[in-house]
Amino acid sequence: MGTTVMRGAAVQPEGLEAQGSSGNEASGLEAVGLRPSGPPPGAGNPPPSGRGLKRGRWRRLVAVITAFVALVLLGLGAGYVTMLGLTFSTNVKHARLLPVAGEDGVPAGGAQLPASAAGAINVLLIGSDPRASGERGRSDVMLLAHVRADRSAIDLVHFPRDLYVPIPGRPGRDKLNAAYSYGGAPLLVSTLQHLLGTRIDHVAMIDMGGFRDMIDALGGVSVHVEEASPGFAVGVMDMNGEQALRFVRERKSLSLGDISRGYREQAVMQSLVERALSRQTLTNPLAFKRFVETASAHLTLDESLTLDYLRDQALSMRDLRAGDVRTHTAPYSGFATTRGGASIVVADEPGIARLGEALRKDAMAQYR
């Protein structure tokens, strides 16, 4: 059965038609001449916090890069981690992805941001789209995975790439994904840490070419398309890796722009996870090994995410099931357009403060 993509009206909201670049908008919200733009007719009002979506639908839309929580952090059980350990450790790259004091927007000698409650872990999952020229490119997917201290659940918070936020060391505000363009993963981590007021412990990053290749390694995915766009009619569609990549990159023709794009990403990744965890894949050691080889070849982890650490986390989370993964969208209050013509997602600052507090206190079970 295909995974459902949330549907909105076919009319693009005002302010999302003229999509600006991710270049710096160097003034605050009050100074840049933002033009509010509500949802399109028939789409309903967006929830003030970016939440309020039907619980059953969210359960179907396990968020972007859940594959890496399920397949890397959870490890599909200690047996698979052991069997595939050599492949994983050989293929996966490690790099400095966490910010350093005095660099990456972190004040030298400044007070360290508080960590979450003892035993809880915050992992930033980044899907990057590198440019052919070898430049850093963009962070198209930003997902924070909060592993609860009692290992009863994992909370996945999707951050829209167009969320308009302060970036450390830059004037005014900018789109969230611009932080990655300016300073790579360390500056993106620093931006989110300052936004939430809590520490991010680890980072895992995959390039979007890996997303395409993983789908091809599994023989494709089936997705239920609920909102049509060029090349994608409403209905269940079997997609290869290139088609799926085109599907999740589209946003200009979608009713809620970047938010709708996030729903598509979630839906395709859920289909990917379902296919990877299917009996067809798990009972075929060669097929599963091929998938892990493909995924790990495109994966970069921070230097502290070693195979031994991942194995320990897999064992601590061995009782988790798919229903224990809870999904959220970072609170937003609507859409707007800057004076320069860039469409943005307006952050719900009180809502984000509540989210940060829930992460710090390991209270995501009570977060709504």
mmCIF file of C-alpha atoms in Angstrom:
data_model
loop_
_atom_site.group_PDB
_atom_site.id
_atom_site.type_symbol
_atom_site.label_atom_id
_atom_site.label_comp_id
_atom_site.label_asym_id
_atom_site.label_seq_id
_atom_site.Cartn_x
_atom_site.Cartn_y
_atom_site.Cartn_z
ATOM 1 C CA MET A 1 0.000 0.000 0.000
ATOM 2 C CA GLY A 2 1.415 3.402 -0.950
ATOM 3 C CA THR A 3 2.226 6.087 1.572
ATOM 4 C CA THR A 4 -0.099 9.087 1.651
ATOM 5 C CA VAL A 5 1.125 12.587 0.885
ATOM 6 C CA MET A 6 -0.865 15.364 2.558
ATOM 7 C CA ARG A 7 -3.050 17.232 0.134
ATOM 8 C CA GLY A 8 -3.570 20.970 -0.143
ATOM 9 C CA ALA A 9 -5.334 23.152 -2.667
ATOM 10 C CA ALA A 10 -3.769 23.497 -6.090
ATOM 11 C CA VAL A 11 -3.479 27.296 -5.783
ATOM 12 C CA GLN A 12 -0.093 28.550 -4.618
ATOM 13 C CA PRO A 13 -0.323 30.897 -1.616
ATOM 14 C CA GLU A 14 0.506 34.513 -2.292
ATOM 15 C CA GLY A 15 4.120 35.172 -1.375
ATOM 16 C CA LEU A 16 5.289 31.695 -2.352
ATOM 17 C CA GLU A 17 5.064 32.256 -6.084
ATOM 18 C CA ALA A 18 8.215 34.334 -6.441
ATOM 19 C CA GLN A 19 10.722 32.076 -4.739
ATOM 20 C CA GLY A 20 13.827 34.023 -3.768
ATOM 21 C CA SER A 21 17.331 32.652 -3.432
ATOM 22 C CA SER A 22 18.740 31.538 -0.121
ATOM 23 C CA GLY A 23 20.908 34.639 -0.059
ATOM 24 C CA ASN A 24 21.045 36.740 3.097
ATOM 25 C CA GLU A 25 18.062 38.900 4.034
ATOM 26 C CA ALA A 26 20.001 41.170 6.341
ATOM 27 C CA SER A 27 17.139 42.815 8.259
ATOM 28 C CA GLY A 28 14.857 41.669 11.055
ATOM 29 C CA LEU A 29 11.227 40.731 10.544
ATOM 30 C CA GLU A 30 10.013 44.248 11.251
ATOM 31 C CA ALA A 31 12.429 45.875 8.822
ATOM 32 C CA VAL A 32 12.384 43.816 5.667
ATOM 33 C CA GLY A 33 8.892 44.645 4.534
ATOM 34 C CA LEU A 34 7.458 41.171 5.002
ATOM 35 C CA ARG A 35 4.191 40.605 3.222
ATOM 36 C CA PRO A 36 2.086 38.044 5.111
ATOM 37 C CA SER A 37 0.587 35.368 2.912
ATOM 38 C CA GLY A 38 -1.974 32.998 4.305
ATOM 39 C CA PRO A 39 -2.791 29.528 3.072
ATOM 40 C CA PRO A 40 -4.568 29.160 -0.253
ATOM 41 C CA PRO A 41 -8.343 28.957 -0.455
ATOM 42 C CA GLY A 42 -9.521 25.534 0.579
ATOM 43 C CA ALA A 43 -6.310 24.584 2.318
ATOM 44 C CA GLY A 44 -7.494 25.625 5.772
ATOM 45 C CA ASN A 45 -5.554 27.718 8.233
ATOM 46 C CA PRO A 46 -2.144 26.360 9.155
ATOM 47 C CA PRO A 47 -1.941 25.341 12.805
ATOM 48 C CA PRO A 48 -0.370 28.212 14.765
ATOM 49 C CA SER A 49 2.376 25.927 16.007
ATOM 50 C CA GLY A 50 2.864 23.933 12.830
ATOM 51 C CA ARG A 51 1.176 21.001 14.540
ATOM 52 C CA GLY A 52 -2.457 19.916 14.793
ATOM 53 C CA LEU A 53 -2.337 17.443 11.914
ATOM 54 C CA LYS A 54 -4.352 14.263 12.232
ATOM 55 C CA ARG A 55 -2.568 11.793 14.507
ATOM 56 C CA GLY A 56 -3.192 8.856 12.184
ATOM 57 C CA ARG A 57 -1.735 10.702 9.213
ATOM 58 C CA TRP A 58 1.390 11.683 11.103
ATOM 59 C CA ARG A 59 1.909 8.053 12.054
ATOM 60 C CA ARG A 60 1.923 7.197 8.359
ATOM 61 C CA LEU A 61 4.265 10.065 7.546
ATOM 62 C CA VAL A 62 7.319 9.023 9.546
ATOM 63 C CA ALA A 63 9.635 11.947 8.998
ATOM 64 C CA VAL A 64 12.499 12.465 6.611
ATOM 65 C CA ILE A 65 15.564 10.285 7.081
ATOM 66 C CA THR A 66 13.750 8.044 9.533
ATOM 67 C CA ALA A 67 15.686 5.385 7.670
ATOM 68 C CA PHE A 68 18.785 6.495 9.517
ATOM 69 C CA VAL A 69 17.135 6.336 12.896
ATOM 70 C CA ALA A 70 15.721 2.903 12.121
ATOM 71 C CA LEU A 71 18.671 1.476 10.210
ATOM 72 C CA VAL A 72 21.655 3.245 11.763
ATOM 73 C CA LEU A 73 20.739 4.206 15.335
ATOM 74 C CA LEU A 74 18.419 1.275 15.911
ATOM 75 C CA GLY A 75 20.617 -0.875 13.728
ATOM 76 C CA LEU A 76 17.845 -3.364 12.982
ATOM 77 C CA GLY A 77 19.032 -5.271 16.034
ATOM 78 C CA ALA A 78 22.474 -6.239 17.249
ATOM 79 C CA GLY A 79 22.694 -9.187 14.857
ATOM 80 C CA TYR A 80 22.506 -7.002 11.772
ATOM 81 C CA VAL A 81 24.885 -4.455 13.298
ATOM 82 C CA THR A 82 27.460 -7.195 13.903
ATOM 83 C CA MET A 83 26.998 -8.841 10.509
ATOM 84 C CA LEU A 84 27.262 -5.560 8.628
ATOM 85 C CA GLY A 85 29.731 -3.848 10.944
ATOM 86 C CA LEU A 86 32.703 -4.160 8.609
ATOM 87 C CA THR A 87 30.745 -2.848 5.615
ATOM 88 C CA PHE A 88 29.391 0.034 7.662
ATOM 89 C CA SER A 89 32.698 1.038 9.250
ATOM 90 C CA THR A 90 34.508 0.815 5.898
ATOM 91 C CA ASN A 91 32.012 2.929 3.958
ATOM 92 C CA VAL A 92 30.891 5.580 6.439
ATOM 93 C CA LYS A 93 32.886 8.812 6.557
ATOM 94 C CA HIS A 94 33.521 10.829 9.720
ATOM 95 C CA ALA A 95 34.033 14.587 9.826
ATOM 96 C CA ARG A 96 33.890 17.568 12.179
ATOM 97 C CA LEU A 97 30.185 18.318 12.003
ATOM 98 C CA LEU A 98 29.662 19.787 15.489
ATOM 99 C CA PRO A 99 30.495 23.428 16.298
ATOM 100 C CA VAL A 100 33.662 24.406 18.173
ATOM 101 C CA ALA A 101 33.883 27.210 20.749
ATOM 102 C CA GLY A 102 35.280 30.341 19.144
ATOM 103 C CA GLU A 103 34.119 29.171 15.713
ATOM 104 C CA ASP A 104 30.840 28.332 13.981
ATOM 105 C CA GLY A 105 28.868 30.982 15.882
ATOM 106 C CA VAL A 106 29.865 29.623 19.312
ATOM 107 C CA PRO A 107 31.341 32.331 21.602
ATOM 108 C CA ALA A 108 34.880 31.571 22.822
ATOM 109 C CA GLY A 109 34.696 30.801 26.539
ATOM 110 C CA GLY A 110 30.950 31.297 26.496
ATOM 111 C CA ALA A 111 28.600 29.234 28.605
ATOM 112 C CA GLN A 112 27.844 25.911 26.997
ATOM 113 C CA LEU A 113 24.237 25.322 26.059
ATOM 114 C CA PRO A 114 22.429 22.943 28.401
ATOM 115 C CA ALA A 115 22.146 19.328 27.341
ATOM 116 C CA SER A 116 18.898 17.410 27.492
ATOM 117 C CA ALA A 117 18.125 15.430 30.643
ATOM 118 C CA ALA A 118 20.591 12.665 31.485
ATOM 119 C CA GLY A 119 20.306 9.753 29.083
ATOM 120 C CA ALA A 120 18.394 11.620 26.365
ATOM 121 C CA ILE A 121 20.135 12.213 23.022
ATOM 122 C CA ASN A 122 19.591 14.843 20.312
ATOM 123 C CA VAL A 123 20.794 13.886 16.819
ATOM 124 C CA LEU A 124 20.549 16.261 13.852
ATOM 125 C CA LEU A 125 19.893 14.432 10.587
ATOM 126 C CA ILE A 126 20.798 16.424 7.458
ATOM 127 C CA GLY A 127 19.975 15.641 3.853
ATOM 128 C CA SER A 128 22.338 17.728 1.733
ATOM 129 C CA ASP A 129 22.219 18.519 -1.965
ATOM 130 C CA PRO A 130 25.849 19.062 -3.032
ATOM 131 C CA ARG A 131 26.503 21.034 -6.188
ATOM 132 C CA ALA A 132 28.317 19.593 -9.177
ATOM 133 C CA SER A 133 31.062 22.194 -8.761
ATOM 134 C CA GLY A 134 32.039 20.658 -5.424
ATOM 135 C CA GLU A 135 30.705 23.610 -3.444
ATOM 136 C CA ARG A 136 28.972 22.969 -0.145
ATOM 137 C CA GLY A 137 25.453 23.213 -1.600
ATOM 138 C CA ARG A 138 22.255 23.242 0.452
ATOM 139 C CA SER A 139 20.744 21.382 3.362
ATOM 140 C CA ASP A 140 17.440 20.299 1.854
ATOM 141 C CA VAL A 141 16.389 18.190 4.837
ATOM 142 C CA MET A 142 16.828 19.069 8.516
ATOM 143 C CA LEU A 143 15.414 16.710 11.097
ATOM 144 C CA LEU A 144 16.163 16.603 14.817
ATOM 145 C CA ALA A 145 15.810 13.160 16.399
ATOM 146 C CA HIS A 146 15.275 13.234 20.180
ATOM 147 C CA VAL A 147 15.864 9.830 21.759
ATOM 148 C CA ARG A 148 14.071 9.794 25.104
ATOM 149 C CA ALA A 149 16.097 8.870 28.178
ATOM 150 C CA ASP A 150 13.876 5.890 29.015
ATOM 151 C CA ARG A 151 14.057 4.708 25.371
ATOM 152 C CA SER A 152 10.254 4.628 25.199
ATOM 153 C CA ALA A 153 10.119 6.653 21.967
ATOM 154 C CA ILE A 154 12.006 8.741 19.421
ATOM 155 C CA ASP A 155 10.674 12.210 18.565
ATOM 156 C CA LEU A 156 11.480 13.522 15.091
ATOM 157 C CA VAL A 157 11.168 17.280 14.535
ATOM 158 C CA HIS A 158 11.198 18.490 10.923
ATOM 159 C CA PHE A 159 12.558 22.017 10.392
ATOM 160 C CA PRO A 160 11.361 23.685 7.140
ATOM 161 C CA ARG A 161 14.305 24.890 5.066
ATOM 162 C CA ASP A 162 12.614 28.295 4.609
ATOM 163 C CA LEU A 163 12.115 28.893 8.362
ATOM 164 C CA TYR A 164 13.248 32.496 8.912
ATOM 165 C CA VAL A 165 15.661 32.611 11.854
ATOM 166 C CA PRO A 166 18.743 34.419 13.217
ATOM 167 C CA ILE A 167 22.037 32.817 12.136
ATOM 168 C CA PRO A 168 24.998 33.328 14.500
ATOM 169 C CA GLY A 169 27.581 35.696 13.062
ATOM 170 C CA ARG A 170 25.241 36.949 10.313
ATOM 171 C CA PRO A 171 23.199 40.178 10.305
ATOM 172 C CA GLY A 172 19.446 39.985 10.752
ATOM 173 C CA ARG A 173 17.650 36.784 9.789
ATOM 174 C CA ASP A 174 17.807 34.331 6.930
ATOM 175 C CA LYS A 175 16.349 31.044 5.801
ATOM 176 C CA LEU A 176 17.479 28.166 7.980
ATOM 177 C CA ASN A 177 19.118 26.248 5.142
ATOM 178 C CA ALA A 178 21.332 29.268 4.404
ATOM 179 C CA ALA A 179 23.254 28.430 7.592
ATOM 180 C CA TYR A 180 24.549 25.279 5.926
ATOM 181 C CA SER A 181 25.537 27.208 2.796
ATOM 182 C CA TYR A 182 27.474 29.743 4.886
ATOM 183 C CA GLY A 183 29.203 27.428 7.340
ATOM 184 C CA GLY A 184 28.318 23.798 6.738
ATOM 185 C CA ALA A 185 26.934 21.458 9.374
ATOM 186 C CA PRO A 186 28.700 23.207 12.315
ATOM 187 C CA LEU A 187 26.969 26.546 11.634
ATOM 188 C CA LEU A 188 23.623 24.817 11.036
ATOM 189 C CA VAL A 189 23.992 23.013 14.384
ATOM 190 C CA SER A 190 24.946 26.282 16.086
ATOM 191 C CA THR A 191 21.907 28.019 14.554
ATOM 192 C CA LEU A 192 19.507 25.348 15.788
ATOM 193 C CA GLN A 193 21.132 25.220 19.225
ATOM 194 C CA HIS A 194 20.672 28.974 19.640
ATOM 195 C CA LEU A 195 17.117 28.774 18.315
ATOM 196 C CA LEU A 196 16.114 25.973 20.703
ATOM 197 C CA GLY A 197 18.358 26.782 23.653
ATOM 198 C CA THR A 198 19.567 23.207 23.971
ATOM 199 C CA ARG A 199 22.548 21.168 22.867
ATOM 200 C CA ILE A 200 22.679 18.883 19.819
ATOM 201 C CA ASP A 201 24.805 15.853 20.661
ATOM 202 C CA HIS A 202 25.429 14.246 17.273
ATOM 203 C CA VAL A 203 25.064 14.810 13.532
ATOM 204 C CA ALA A 204 24.427 12.369 10.674
ATOM 205 C CA MET A 205 24.436 13.625 7.081
ATOM 206 C CA ILE A 206 23.518 12.008 3.761
ATOM 207 C CA ASP A 207 23.714 13.502 0.298
ATOM 208 C CA MET A 208 20.553 13.407 -1.772
ATOM 209 C CA GLY A 209 22.281 11.258 -4.384
ATOM 210 C CA GLY A 210 22.385 8.592 -1.701
ATOM 211 C CA PHE A 211 18.650 8.962 -1.235
ATOM 212 C CA ARG A 212 18.199 8.191 -4.950
ATOM 213 C CA ASP A 213 20.630 5.259 -4.917
ATOM 214 C CA MET A 214 19.049 3.683 -1.815
ATOM 215 C CA ILE A 215 15.666 3.619 -3.542
ATOM 216 C CA ASP A 216 17.195 2.006 -6.620
ATOM 217 C CA ALA A 217 18.985 -0.566 -4.426
ATOM 218 C CA LEU A 218 15.561 -1.607 -3.082
ATOM 219 C CA GLY A 219 13.983 -1.782 -6.543
ATOM 220 C CA GLY A 220 11.950 1.419 -6.166
ATOM 221 C CA VAL A 221 9.127 2.602 -3.898
ATOM 222 C CA SER A 222 5.360 3.057 -4.234
ATOM 223 C CA VAL A 223 3.942 6.413 -3.120
ATOM 224 C CA HIS A 224 0.350 7.634 -3.053
ATOM 225 C CA VAL A 225 0.466 11.098 -4.642
ATOM 226 C CA GLU A 226 -2.389 13.233 -3.294
ATOM 227 C CA GLU A 227 -1.381 16.590 -4.760
ATOM 228 C CA ALA A 228 -0.500 16.608 -8.445
ATOM 229 C CA SER A 229 2.536 18.397 -9.843
ATOM 230 C CA PRO A 230 4.255 18.272 -13.251
ATOM 231 C CA GLY A 231 5.025 14.627 -14.025
ATOM 232 C CA PHE A 232 3.144 13.292 -10.982
ATOM 233 C CA ALA A 233 -0.574 12.578 -11.232
ATOM 234 C CA VAL A 234 -2.797 11.901 -8.237
ATOM 235 C CA GLY A 235 -2.799 8.210 -7.301
ATOM 236 C CA VAL A 236 -0.339 5.459 -6.413
ATOM 237 C CA MET A 237 2.884 5.746 -8.383
ATOM 238 C CA ASP A 238 5.881 3.417 -8.514
ATOM 239 C CA MET A 239 9.021 5.549 -8.507
ATOM 240 C CA ASN A 240 12.657 4.798 -9.161
ATOM 241 C CA GLY A 241 15.348 6.809 -7.405
ATOM 242 C CA GLU A 242 15.524 9.639 -9.941
ATOM 243 C CA GLN A 243 11.735 10.043 -10.019
ATOM 244 C CA ALA A 244 11.532 10.069 -6.222
ATOM 245 C CA LEU A 245 14.261 12.709 -6.050
ATOM 246 C CA ARG A 246 12.358 14.924 -8.527
ATOM 247 C CA PHE A 247 9.162 14.336 -6.547
ATOM 248 C CA VAL A 248 10.630 15.547 -3.249
ATOM 249 C CA ARG A 249 12.494 18.502 -4.772
ATOM 250 C CA GLU A 250 9.312 20.090 -6.146
ATOM 251 C CA ARG A 251 7.786 22.903 -4.118
ATOM 252 C CA LYS A 252 6.872 25.856 -6.335
ATOM 253 C CA SER A 253 3.762 24.171 -7.740
ATOM 254 C CA LEU A 254 2.587 22.829 -4.361
ATOM 255 C CA SER A 255 -0.144 24.443 -2.298
ATOM 256 C CA LEU A 256 1.932 25.028 0.835
ATOM 257 C CA GLY A 257 5.342 25.359 -0.781
ATOM 258 C CA ASP A 258 8.134 24.260 1.546
ATOM 259 C CA ILE A 259 5.699 22.697 4.035
ATOM 260 C CA SER A 260 4.084 20.548 1.320
ATOM 261 C CA ARG A 261 7.526 19.584 0.140
ATOM 262 C CA GLY A 262 8.314 18.388 3.653
ATOM 263 C CA TYR A 263 5.232 16.160 3.597
ATOM 264 C CA ARG A 264 6.403 14.640 0.309
ATOM 265 C CA GLU A 265 9.853 13.982 1.736
ATOM 266 C CA GLN A 266 8.308 12.303 4.763
ATOM 267 C CA ALA A 267 6.057 10.140 2.616
ATOM 268 C CA VAL A 268 8.805 8.921 0.287
ATOM 269 C CA MET A 269 11.147 8.204 3.176
ATOM 270 C CA GLN A 270 8.387 6.259 4.939
ATOM 271 C CA SER A 271 7.938 4.184 1.774
ATOM 272 C CA LEU A 272 11.698 3.642 1.704
ATOM 273 C CA VAL A 273 11.709 2.446 5.315
ATOM 274 C CA GLU A 274 8.732 0.157 4.725
ATOM 275 C CA ARG A 275 10.497 -1.388 1.728
ATOM 276 C CA ALA A 276 13.790 -1.751 3.623
ATOM 277 C CA LEU A 277 12.022 -3.439 6.550
ATOM 278 C CA SER A 278 9.806 -5.631 4.388
ATOM 279 C CA ARG A 279 10.032 -9.411 4.523
ATOM 280 C CA GLN A 280 11.137 -9.300 0.884
ATOM 281 C CA THR A 281 14.268 -7.355 1.882
ATOM 282 C CA LEU A 282 15.031 -8.755 5.331
ATOM 283 C CA THR A 283 14.836 -12.382 4.193
ATOM 284 C CA ASN A 284 17.268 -11.676 1.366
ATOM 285 C CA PRO A 285 20.723 -11.120 2.917
ATOM 286 C CA LEU A 286 22.225 -10.038 -0.395
ATOM 287 C CA ALA A 287 19.502 -7.446 -0.999
ATOM 288 C CA PHE A 288 19.801 -6.066 2.516
ATOM 289 C CA LYS A 289 23.604 -5.973 2.327
ATOM 290 C CA ARG A 290 23.366 -4.094 -0.985
ATOM 291 C CA PHE A 291 21.034 -1.556 0.613
ATOM 292 C CA VAL A 292 23.305 -1.001 3.634
ATOM 293 C CA GLU A 293 26.361 -0.706 1.376
ATOM 294 C CA THR A 294 24.580 1.945 -0.686
ATOM 295 C CA ALA A 295 23.275 3.887 2.316
ATOM 296 C CA SER A 296 26.550 3.851 4.230
ATOM 297 C CA ALA A 297 28.569 4.951 1.189
ATOM 298 C CA HIS A 298 26.664 8.253 1.207
ATOM 299 C CA LEU A 299 26.660 8.754 4.978
ATOM 300 C CA THR A 300 28.875 11.130 6.989
ATOM 301 C CA LEU A 301 28.800 11.083 10.797
ATOM 302 C CA ASP A 302 30.298 13.333 13.432
ATOM 303 C CA GLU A 303 33.526 12.039 14.906
ATOM 304 C CA SER A 304 31.935 10.685 18.099
ATOM 305 C CA LEU A 305 29.369 8.511 16.277
ATOM 306 C CA THR A 306 31.522 5.394 16.182
ATOM 307 C CA LEU A 307 30.335 1.903 15.334
ATOM 308 C CA ASP A 308 30.711 0.843 18.985
ATOM 309 C CA TYR A 309 28.574 3.790 20.105
ATOM 310 C CA LEU A 310 25.911 2.977 17.504
ATOM 311 C CA ARG A 311 25.930 -0.674 18.548
ATOM 312 C CA ASP A 312 25.374 0.333 22.187
ATOM 313 C CA GLN A 313 22.492 2.605 21.190
ATOM 314 C CA ALA A 314 20.974 -0.134 19.043
ATOM 315 C CA LEU A 315 20.952 -2.457 22.055
ATOM 316 C CA SER A 316 19.423 0.209 24.314
ATOM 317 C CA MET A 317 16.612 0.765 21.773
ATOM 318 C CA ARG A 318 15.979 -2.840 20.836
ATOM 319 C CA ASP A 319 12.407 -2.780 22.198
ATOM 320 C CA LEU A 320 11.310 0.232 20.127
ATOM 321 C CA ARG A 321 8.779 -0.321 17.354
ATOM 322 C CA ALA A 322 7.666 1.798 14.394
ATOM 323 C CA GLY A 323 4.713 3.074 16.439
ATOM 324 C CA ASP A 324 7.152 4.513 18.989
ATOM 325 C CA VAL A 325 8.434 7.091 16.487
ATOM 326 C CA ARG A 326 6.579 10.408 16.984
ATOM 327 C CA THR A 327 6.774 13.176 14.389
ATOM 328 C CA HIS A 328 6.487 16.948 14.725
ATOM 329 C CA THR A 329 7.057 20.052 12.610
ATOM 330 C CA ALA A 330 8.926 22.993 14.126
ATOM 331 C CA PRO A 331 6.269 25.545 15.164
ATOM 332 C CA TYR A 332 5.472 28.149 12.524
ATOM 333 C CA SER A 333 2.792 30.843 12.350
ATOM 334 C CA GLY A 334 2.371 31.262 8.595
ATOM 335 C CA PHE A 335 4.062 32.417 5.423
ATOM 336 C CA ALA A 336 5.426 35.758 4.217
ATOM 337 C CA THR A 337 7.506 37.342 1.482
ATOM 338 C CA THR A 338 10.518 39.566 2.121
ATOM 339 C CA ARG A 339 11.050 42.861 0.357
ATOM 340 C CA GLY A 340 13.583 41.067 -1.835
ATOM 341 C CA GLY A 341 10.896 38.622 -3.020
ATOM 342 C CA ALA A 342 12.026 35.595 -1.012
ATOM 343 C CA SER A 343 9.228 33.423 0.356
ATOM 344 C CA ILE A 344 9.711 32.371 3.952
ATOM 345 C CA VAL A 345 8.100 30.345 6.720
ATOM 346 C CA VAL A 346 7.508 32.577 9.754
ATOM 347 C CA ALA A 347 8.710 31.007 12.996
ATOM 348 C CA ASP A 348 6.315 30.788 15.943
ATOM 349 C CA GLU A 349 8.838 31.977 18.514
ATOM 350 C CA PRO A 350 6.812 31.163 21.672
ATOM 351 C CA GLY A 351 6.082 27.736 20.189
ATOM 352 C CA ILE A 352 9.760 27.127 19.419
ATOM 353 C CA ALA A 353 10.636 28.165 22.984
ATOM 354 C CA ARG A 354 8.206 25.519 24.271
ATOM 355 C CA LEU A 355 9.759 22.944 21.941
ATOM 356 C CA GLY A 356 13.243 23.794 23.201
ATOM 357 C CA GLU A 357 12.116 23.448 26.807
ATOM 358 C CA ALA A 358 10.543 20.046 26.093
ATOM 359 C CA LEU A 359 13.798 18.872 24.493
ATOM 360 C CA ARG A 360 15.921 20.126 27.406
ATOM 361 C CA LYS A 361 13.689 18.537 30.031
ATOM 362 C CA ASP A 362 13.153 15.321 28.048
ATOM 363 C CA ALA A 363 9.436 16.118 28.232
ATOM 364 C CA MET A 364 8.463 15.429 24.614
ATOM 365 C CA ALA A 365 5.807 12.978 25.852
ATOM 366 C CA GLN A 366 3.849 16.010 27.109
ATOM 367 C CA TYR A 367 4.725 18.301 24.177
ATOM 368 C CA ARG A 368 1.798 19.227 21.946
#
